[in-house]
Coordinates of C-alpha atoms and ligand atoms in Angstrom, one line a residue:
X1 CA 0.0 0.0 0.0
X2 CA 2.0 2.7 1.4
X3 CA 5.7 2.7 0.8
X4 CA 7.0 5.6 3.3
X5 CA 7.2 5.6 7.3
X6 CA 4.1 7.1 9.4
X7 CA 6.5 10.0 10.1
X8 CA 6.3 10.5 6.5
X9 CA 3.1 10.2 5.9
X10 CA 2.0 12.2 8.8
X11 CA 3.9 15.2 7.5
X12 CA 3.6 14.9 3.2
X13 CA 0.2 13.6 3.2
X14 CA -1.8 16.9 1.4
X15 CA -4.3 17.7 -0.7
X16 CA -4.0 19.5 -4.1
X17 CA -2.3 22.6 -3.8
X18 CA -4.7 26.0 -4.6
X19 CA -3.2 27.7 -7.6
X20 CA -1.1 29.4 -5.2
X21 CA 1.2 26.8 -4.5
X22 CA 1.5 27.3 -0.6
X23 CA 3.7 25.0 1.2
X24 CA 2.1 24.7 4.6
X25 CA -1.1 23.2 4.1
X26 CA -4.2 26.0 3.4
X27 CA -7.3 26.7 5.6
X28 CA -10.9 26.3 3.5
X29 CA -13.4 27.5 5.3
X30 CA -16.2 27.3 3.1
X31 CA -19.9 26.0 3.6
X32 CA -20.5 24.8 0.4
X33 CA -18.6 24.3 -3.3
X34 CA -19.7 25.6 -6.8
X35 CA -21.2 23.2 -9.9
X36 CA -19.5 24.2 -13.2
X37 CA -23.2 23.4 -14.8
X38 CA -26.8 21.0 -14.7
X39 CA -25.0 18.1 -15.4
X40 CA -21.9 18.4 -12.9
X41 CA -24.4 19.4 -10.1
X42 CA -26.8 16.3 -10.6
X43 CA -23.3 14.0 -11.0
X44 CA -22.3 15.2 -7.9
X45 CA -25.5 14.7 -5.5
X46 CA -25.6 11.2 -7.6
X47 CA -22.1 10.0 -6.0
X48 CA -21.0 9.6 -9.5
X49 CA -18.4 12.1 -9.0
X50 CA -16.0 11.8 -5.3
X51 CA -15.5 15.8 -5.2
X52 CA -17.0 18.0 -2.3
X53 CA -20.2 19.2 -2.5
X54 CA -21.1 20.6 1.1
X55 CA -19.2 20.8 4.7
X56 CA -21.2 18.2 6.1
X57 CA -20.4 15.6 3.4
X58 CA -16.2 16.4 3.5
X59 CA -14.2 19.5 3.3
X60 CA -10.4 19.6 1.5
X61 CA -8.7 20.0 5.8
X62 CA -11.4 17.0 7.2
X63 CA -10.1 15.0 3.9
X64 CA -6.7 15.6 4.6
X65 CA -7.0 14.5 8.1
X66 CA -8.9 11.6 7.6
X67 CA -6.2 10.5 5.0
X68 CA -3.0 10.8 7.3
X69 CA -4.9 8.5 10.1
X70 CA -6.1 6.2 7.4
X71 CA -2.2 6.1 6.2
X72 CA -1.3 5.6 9.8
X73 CA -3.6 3.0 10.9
X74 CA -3.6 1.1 7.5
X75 CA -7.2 1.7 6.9
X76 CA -8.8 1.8 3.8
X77 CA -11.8 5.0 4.5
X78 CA -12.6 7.1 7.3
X79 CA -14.8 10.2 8.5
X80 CA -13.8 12.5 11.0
X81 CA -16.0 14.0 13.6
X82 CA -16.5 17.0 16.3
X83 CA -15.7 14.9 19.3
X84 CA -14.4 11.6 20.2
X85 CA -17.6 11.0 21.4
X86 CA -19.8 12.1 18.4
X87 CA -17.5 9.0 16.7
X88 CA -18.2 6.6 18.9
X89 CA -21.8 7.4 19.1
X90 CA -22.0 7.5 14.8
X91 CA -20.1 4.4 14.7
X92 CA -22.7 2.2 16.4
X93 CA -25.9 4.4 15.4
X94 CA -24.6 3.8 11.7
X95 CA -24.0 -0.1 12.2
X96 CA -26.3 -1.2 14.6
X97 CA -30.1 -2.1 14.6
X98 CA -32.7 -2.2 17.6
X99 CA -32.2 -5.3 18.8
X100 CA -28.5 -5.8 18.2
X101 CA -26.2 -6.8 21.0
X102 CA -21.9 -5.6 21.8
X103 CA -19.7 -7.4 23.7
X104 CA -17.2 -4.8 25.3
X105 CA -14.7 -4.6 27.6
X106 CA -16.0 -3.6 31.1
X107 CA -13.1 -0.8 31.2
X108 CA -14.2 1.8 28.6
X109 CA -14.2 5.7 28.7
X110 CA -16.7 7.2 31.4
X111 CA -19.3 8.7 28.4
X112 CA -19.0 5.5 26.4
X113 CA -19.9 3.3 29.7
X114 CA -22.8 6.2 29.5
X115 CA -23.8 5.4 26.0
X116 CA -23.8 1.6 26.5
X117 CA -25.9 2.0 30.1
X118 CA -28.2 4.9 29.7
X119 CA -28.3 5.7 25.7
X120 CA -28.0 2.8 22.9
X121 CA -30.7 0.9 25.3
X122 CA -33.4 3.5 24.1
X123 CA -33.5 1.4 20.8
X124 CA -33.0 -1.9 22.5
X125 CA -29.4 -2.2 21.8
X126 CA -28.0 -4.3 24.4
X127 CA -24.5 -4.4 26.0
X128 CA -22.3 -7.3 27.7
X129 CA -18.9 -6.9 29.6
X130 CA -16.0 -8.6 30.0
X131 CA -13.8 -8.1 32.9
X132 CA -9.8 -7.2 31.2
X133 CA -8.2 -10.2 33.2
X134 CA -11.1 -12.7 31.9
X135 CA -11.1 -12.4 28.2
X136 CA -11.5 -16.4 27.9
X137 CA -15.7 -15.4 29.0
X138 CA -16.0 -13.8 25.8
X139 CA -16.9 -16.3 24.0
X140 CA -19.8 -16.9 26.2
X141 CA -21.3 -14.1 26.2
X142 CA -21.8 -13.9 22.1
X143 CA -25.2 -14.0 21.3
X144 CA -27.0 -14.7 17.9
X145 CA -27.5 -10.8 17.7
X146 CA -24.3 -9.9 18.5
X147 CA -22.6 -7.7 15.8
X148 CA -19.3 -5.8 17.6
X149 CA -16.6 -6.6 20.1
X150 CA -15.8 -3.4 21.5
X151 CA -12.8 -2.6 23.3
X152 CA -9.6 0.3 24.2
X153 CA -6.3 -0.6 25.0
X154 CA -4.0 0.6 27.2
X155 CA -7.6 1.2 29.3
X156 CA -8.1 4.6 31.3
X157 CA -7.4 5.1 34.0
X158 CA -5.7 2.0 35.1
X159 CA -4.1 1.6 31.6
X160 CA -4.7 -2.5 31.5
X161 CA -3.6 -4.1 28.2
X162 CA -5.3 -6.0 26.6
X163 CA -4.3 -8.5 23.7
X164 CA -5.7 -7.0 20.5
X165 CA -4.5 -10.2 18.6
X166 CA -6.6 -12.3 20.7
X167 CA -9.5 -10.2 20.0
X168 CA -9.2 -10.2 16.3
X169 CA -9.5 -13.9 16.3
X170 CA -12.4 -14.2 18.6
X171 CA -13.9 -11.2 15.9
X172 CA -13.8 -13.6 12.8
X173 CA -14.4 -16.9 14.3
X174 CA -17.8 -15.5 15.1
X175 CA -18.1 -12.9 12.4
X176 CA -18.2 -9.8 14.8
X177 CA -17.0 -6.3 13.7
X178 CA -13.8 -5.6 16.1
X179 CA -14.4 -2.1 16.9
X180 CA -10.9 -0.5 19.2
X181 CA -10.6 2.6 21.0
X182 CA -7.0 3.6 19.9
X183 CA -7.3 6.7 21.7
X184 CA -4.2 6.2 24.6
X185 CA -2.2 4.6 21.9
X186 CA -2.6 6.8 19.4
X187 CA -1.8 5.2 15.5
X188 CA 2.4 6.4 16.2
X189 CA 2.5 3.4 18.8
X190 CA -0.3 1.1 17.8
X191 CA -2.1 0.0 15.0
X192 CA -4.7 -2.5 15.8
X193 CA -5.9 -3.1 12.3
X194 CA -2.9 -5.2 11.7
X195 CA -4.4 -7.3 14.7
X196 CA -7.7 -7.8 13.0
X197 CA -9.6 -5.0 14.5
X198 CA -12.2 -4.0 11.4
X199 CA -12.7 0.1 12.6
X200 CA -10.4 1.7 14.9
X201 CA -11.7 5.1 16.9
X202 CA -9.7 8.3 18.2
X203 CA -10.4 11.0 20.1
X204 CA -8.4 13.8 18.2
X205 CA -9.1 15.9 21.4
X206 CA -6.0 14.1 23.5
X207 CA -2.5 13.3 22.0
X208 CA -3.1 13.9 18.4
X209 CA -4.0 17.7 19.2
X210 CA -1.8 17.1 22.2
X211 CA -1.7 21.3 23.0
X212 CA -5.3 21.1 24.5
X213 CA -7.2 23.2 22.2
X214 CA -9.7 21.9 20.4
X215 CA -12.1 18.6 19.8
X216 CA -12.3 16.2 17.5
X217 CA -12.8 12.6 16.9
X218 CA -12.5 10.0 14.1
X219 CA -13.3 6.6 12.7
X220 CA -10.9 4.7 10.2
X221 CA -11.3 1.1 9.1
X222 CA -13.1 -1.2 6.1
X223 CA -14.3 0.8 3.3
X224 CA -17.6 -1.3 3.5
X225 CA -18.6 -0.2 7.1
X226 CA -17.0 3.6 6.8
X227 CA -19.6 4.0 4.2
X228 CA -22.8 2.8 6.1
X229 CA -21.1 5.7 8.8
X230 CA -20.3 8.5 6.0
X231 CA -24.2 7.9 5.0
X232 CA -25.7 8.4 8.5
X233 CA -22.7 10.9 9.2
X234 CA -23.6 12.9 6.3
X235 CA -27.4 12.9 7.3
X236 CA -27.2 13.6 10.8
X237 CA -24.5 16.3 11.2
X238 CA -21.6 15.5 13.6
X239 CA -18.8 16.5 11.1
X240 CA -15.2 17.7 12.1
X241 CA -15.2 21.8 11.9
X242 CA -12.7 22.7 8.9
X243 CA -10.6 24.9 11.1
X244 CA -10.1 22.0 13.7
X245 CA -9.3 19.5 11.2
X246 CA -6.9 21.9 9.6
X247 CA -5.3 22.3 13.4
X248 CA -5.4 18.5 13.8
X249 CA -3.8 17.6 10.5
X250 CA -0.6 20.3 11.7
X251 CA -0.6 18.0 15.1
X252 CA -0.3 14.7 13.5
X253 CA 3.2 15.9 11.4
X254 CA 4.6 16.3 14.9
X255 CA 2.8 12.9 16.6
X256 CA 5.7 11.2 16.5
X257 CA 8.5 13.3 18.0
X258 CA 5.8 14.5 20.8
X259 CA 4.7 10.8 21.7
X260 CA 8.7 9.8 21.7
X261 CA 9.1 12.5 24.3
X262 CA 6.1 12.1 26.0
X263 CA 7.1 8.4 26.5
X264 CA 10.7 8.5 27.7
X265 CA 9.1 11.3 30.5
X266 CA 6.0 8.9 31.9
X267 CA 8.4 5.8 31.8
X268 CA 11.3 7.8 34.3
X269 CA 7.8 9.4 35.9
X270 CA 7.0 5.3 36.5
X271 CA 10.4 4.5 37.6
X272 CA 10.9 7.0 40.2
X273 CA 6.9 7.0 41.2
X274 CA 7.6 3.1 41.8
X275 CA 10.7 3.4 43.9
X276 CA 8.9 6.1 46.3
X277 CA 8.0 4.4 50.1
X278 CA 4.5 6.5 49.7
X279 CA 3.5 5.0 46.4
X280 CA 2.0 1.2 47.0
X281 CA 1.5 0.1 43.4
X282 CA 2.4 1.6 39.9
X283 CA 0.9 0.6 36.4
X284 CA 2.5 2.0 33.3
X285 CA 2.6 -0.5 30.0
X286 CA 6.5 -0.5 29.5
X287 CA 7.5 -1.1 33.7
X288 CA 8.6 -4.7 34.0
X289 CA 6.4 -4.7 37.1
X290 CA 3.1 -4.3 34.9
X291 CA 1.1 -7.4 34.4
X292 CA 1.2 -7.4 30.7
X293 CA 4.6 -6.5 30.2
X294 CA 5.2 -8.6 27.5
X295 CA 1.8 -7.7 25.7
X296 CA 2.5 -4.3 26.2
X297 CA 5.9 -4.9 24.2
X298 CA 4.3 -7.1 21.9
X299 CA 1.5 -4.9 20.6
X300 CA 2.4 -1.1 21.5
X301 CA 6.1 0.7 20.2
X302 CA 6.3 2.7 23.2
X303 CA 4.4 2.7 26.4
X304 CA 2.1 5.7 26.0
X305 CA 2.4 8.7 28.2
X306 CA -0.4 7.6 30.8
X307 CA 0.7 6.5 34.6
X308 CA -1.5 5.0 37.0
X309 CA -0.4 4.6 40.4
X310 CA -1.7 3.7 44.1
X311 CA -0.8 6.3 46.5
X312 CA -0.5 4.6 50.6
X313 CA -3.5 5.7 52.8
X314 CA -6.8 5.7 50.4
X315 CA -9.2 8.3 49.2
X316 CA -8.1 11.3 51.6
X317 CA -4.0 10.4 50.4
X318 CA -5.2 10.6 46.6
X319 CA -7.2 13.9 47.7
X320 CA -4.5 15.6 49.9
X321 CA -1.6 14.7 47.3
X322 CA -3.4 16.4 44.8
X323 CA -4.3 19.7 47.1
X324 CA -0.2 19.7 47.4
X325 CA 0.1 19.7 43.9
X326 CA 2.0 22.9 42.6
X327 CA 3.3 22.8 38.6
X328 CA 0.9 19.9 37.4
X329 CA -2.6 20.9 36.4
X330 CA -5.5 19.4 38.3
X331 CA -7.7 18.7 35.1
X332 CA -10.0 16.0 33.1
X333 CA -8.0 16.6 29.8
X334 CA -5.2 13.9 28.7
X335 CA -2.4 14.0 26.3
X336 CA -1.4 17.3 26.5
X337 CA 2.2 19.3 26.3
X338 CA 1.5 20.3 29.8
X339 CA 0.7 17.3 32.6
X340 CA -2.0 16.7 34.5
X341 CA -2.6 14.9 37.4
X342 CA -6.7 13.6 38.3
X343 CA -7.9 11.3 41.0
X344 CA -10.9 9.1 39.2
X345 CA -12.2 7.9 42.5
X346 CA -13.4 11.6 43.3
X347 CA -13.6 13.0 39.7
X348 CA -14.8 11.1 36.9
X349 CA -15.4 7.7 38.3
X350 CA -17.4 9.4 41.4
X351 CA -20.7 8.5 40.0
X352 CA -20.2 4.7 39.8
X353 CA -20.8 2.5 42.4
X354 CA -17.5 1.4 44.7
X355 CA -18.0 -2.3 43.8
X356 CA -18.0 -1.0 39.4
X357 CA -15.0 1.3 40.6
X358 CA -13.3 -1.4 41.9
X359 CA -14.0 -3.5 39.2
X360 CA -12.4 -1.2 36.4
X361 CA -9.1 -1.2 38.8
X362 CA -10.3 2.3 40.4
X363 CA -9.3 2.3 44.1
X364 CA -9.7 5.1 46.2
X365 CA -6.1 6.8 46.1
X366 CA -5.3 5.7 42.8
X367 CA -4.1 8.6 40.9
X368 CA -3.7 9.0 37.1
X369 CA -1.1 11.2 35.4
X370 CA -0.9 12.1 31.7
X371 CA 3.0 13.0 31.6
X372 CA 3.5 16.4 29.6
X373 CA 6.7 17.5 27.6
X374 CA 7.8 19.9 30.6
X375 CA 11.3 18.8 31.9
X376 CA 11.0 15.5 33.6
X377 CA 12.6 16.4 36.3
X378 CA 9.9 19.7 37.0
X379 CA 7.8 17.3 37.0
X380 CA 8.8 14.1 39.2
X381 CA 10.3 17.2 41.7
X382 CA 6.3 18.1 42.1
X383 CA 5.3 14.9 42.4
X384 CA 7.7 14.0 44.7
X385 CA 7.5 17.3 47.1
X386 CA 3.3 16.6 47.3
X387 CA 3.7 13.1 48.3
X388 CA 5.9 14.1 51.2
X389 CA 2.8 15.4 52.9
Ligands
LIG401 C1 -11.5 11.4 25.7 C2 -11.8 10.0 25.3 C3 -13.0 9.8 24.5 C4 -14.0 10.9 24.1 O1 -13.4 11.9 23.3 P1 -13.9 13.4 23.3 O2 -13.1 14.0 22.3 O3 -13.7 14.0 24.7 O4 -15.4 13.4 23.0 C5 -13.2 8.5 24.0 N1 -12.4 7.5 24.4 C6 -11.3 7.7 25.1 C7 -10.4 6.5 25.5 C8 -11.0 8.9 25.6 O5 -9.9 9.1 26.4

């Protein structure tokens, strides 16, 4: 397919330049295109003709986005949306039909856990979950209307692994579309089409933005299923903006050298957090220590830039190391340049039940940090002067 390297690709992949041969890639922000005449107008609304007609439909920076992931991930299609959300959601409204029944992993984003309880039931749309240390009860929990096997890997917060490989072969042998949440990974580290998975969602809002400033979400994969989700995409109205695709696209020709950095920070973040006497447990992919090690190393390049860890004495330790917390930002966001430090038990997660907490590895003083680009030692001298106290 492609001959050059992601880092390529993320960087040379561009439209058509405008007669005005700019380098850096231009800005359209325009609602709508013009028809030459009659015939090229009816053409175009009768798919005859792959050109841009209207905003909604595409847009020269949503296409140019969309075609640097699809590069990256191996996909075939794609369409990009507002949110990471608005993809997930448009994914399974496009594919599913009342009645129809996912099998996902029991550790999935907070508003996807949302969707599955509270929203997709509303048109009978069933979910079951597996626990991420029992994926042998999958099988048993396929039904006849089962149609996807959902699932994210590294998980949040706890950032569990789980074996994408596996997955895709459960997938075929019982004909399921294997849908993966590649958000933590991003497509620099991991690729899970090459494991079988048949679409594979981001949320553009985290590490492929990574400067925290704007939303975005998108869904690559077979060309079959992208176009049952262009259709109902193109209907319903959850399209990328122009202007944040055009940001996004810049993002992704620096993915790679952000992510590297962003690594090599949260893994000496996980070395010293795990040698501190007020830290009880640490979980980051690429630690020796974490129980999928080898997985990790199998499946991912690098270990992501996400670091879960225990802190001694509970709820009020997670709560009072965070009040002590000077140079990291206390926020929701991920993936950004600057890091940021959240307790889920309080935050997020504060909504679910202790028993569900505990089941998606969510004790009361576990603490998640998304490592930043700041010098790592600014940001392991914060860490380490708020756990003092
Ligand atoms: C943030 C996130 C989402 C949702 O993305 P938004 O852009 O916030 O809508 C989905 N999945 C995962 C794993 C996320 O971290």
């Amino acid at each position: 397919m492609n001959s050059n390297h992601i880092e390529t690709e993320a960087i040379r992949t561009q439209i058509e330049r405008s007669q005005y041969l700019e380098h850096s890639n231009p800005l359209y922000l325009t609602s709508s295109y013009i028809f030459e005449d009659a015939e090229d107008m009816r053409a175009s609304f009768a798919d005859e003709k792959e050109r841009n007609i209207y905003s909604r439909y595409s847009n020269p920076n949503t296409s140019e986005f969309i075609e640097k992931i699809c590069k990256m991930e191996g996909a075939e299609r794609g369409y990009a949306f507002a949110t990471g959300m608005s993809a997930v959601f448009s994914t399974f409204a496009a594919l599913l039909n009342a009645g129809d029944h996912i099998v996902s992993s029991r550790s999935v984003f907070g508003s996807t856990q949302t969707l599955f309880n509270n929203i997709l039931p509303k048109w009978n749309i069933s979910v079951s979950s597996f626990k991420i240390e029992d994926v042998e009860a999958i099988e048993a929990l396929i039904q006849p209307d089962t149609k996807v096997l959902y699932a994210e890997s590294p998980t949040n917060p706890a950032v569990d692994i789980l074996d994408l490989e596996y997955l895709g072969r459960i997938a075929k042998k019982h004909n399921l579309i294997l849908i993966i949440d590649n958000c933590f990974a991003t497509p620099y580290l991991q690729q899970p089409i090459q494991f079988g998975a048949d679409l594979v969602i981001h949320s553009a809002t985290k590490l492929i933005d990574g400067q925290g400033r704007v939303l975005g979400g998108v869904t690559v994969g077979r060309a079959d299923l992208i176009q049952q989700i262009y259709l109902f995409s193109r209907n319903t109205g959850p399209a990328l903006s122009p202007f944040n695709a055009w940001i996004l696209s810049k993002s992704l020709e620096t993915l790679p050298v952000r992510v590297d950095k962003h690594c090599e920070n949260a893994l000496k973040v996980a070395e010293f957090l795990e040698n501190h006497e007020a830290v009880a447990l640490v979980k980051y992919p690429f630690l020796k220590s974490h129980p999928q090690y080898a997985l990790a190393k199998k499946q991912m390049k690098l270990g992501g830039n996400v670091v879960a860890f225990e802190i001694k004495g509970g709820i009020d330790a997670g709560r009072r190391f965070l009040n002590a917390i000077k140079l990291l930002s206390l926020s929701a966001n991920l993936g950004d340049t600057r890091s940021i430090v959240t307790h889920p038990a309080s935050t997020t997660h504060a909504k679910l039940t202790e028993e569900n907490r505990l089941e998606t590895g969510i004790t009361g003083g576990l603490v998640r940090v998304s490592v930043g680009l700041e010098h790592v030692e600014d940001i392991i001298n914060d860490l380490n002067q708020a756990l003092k106290l």
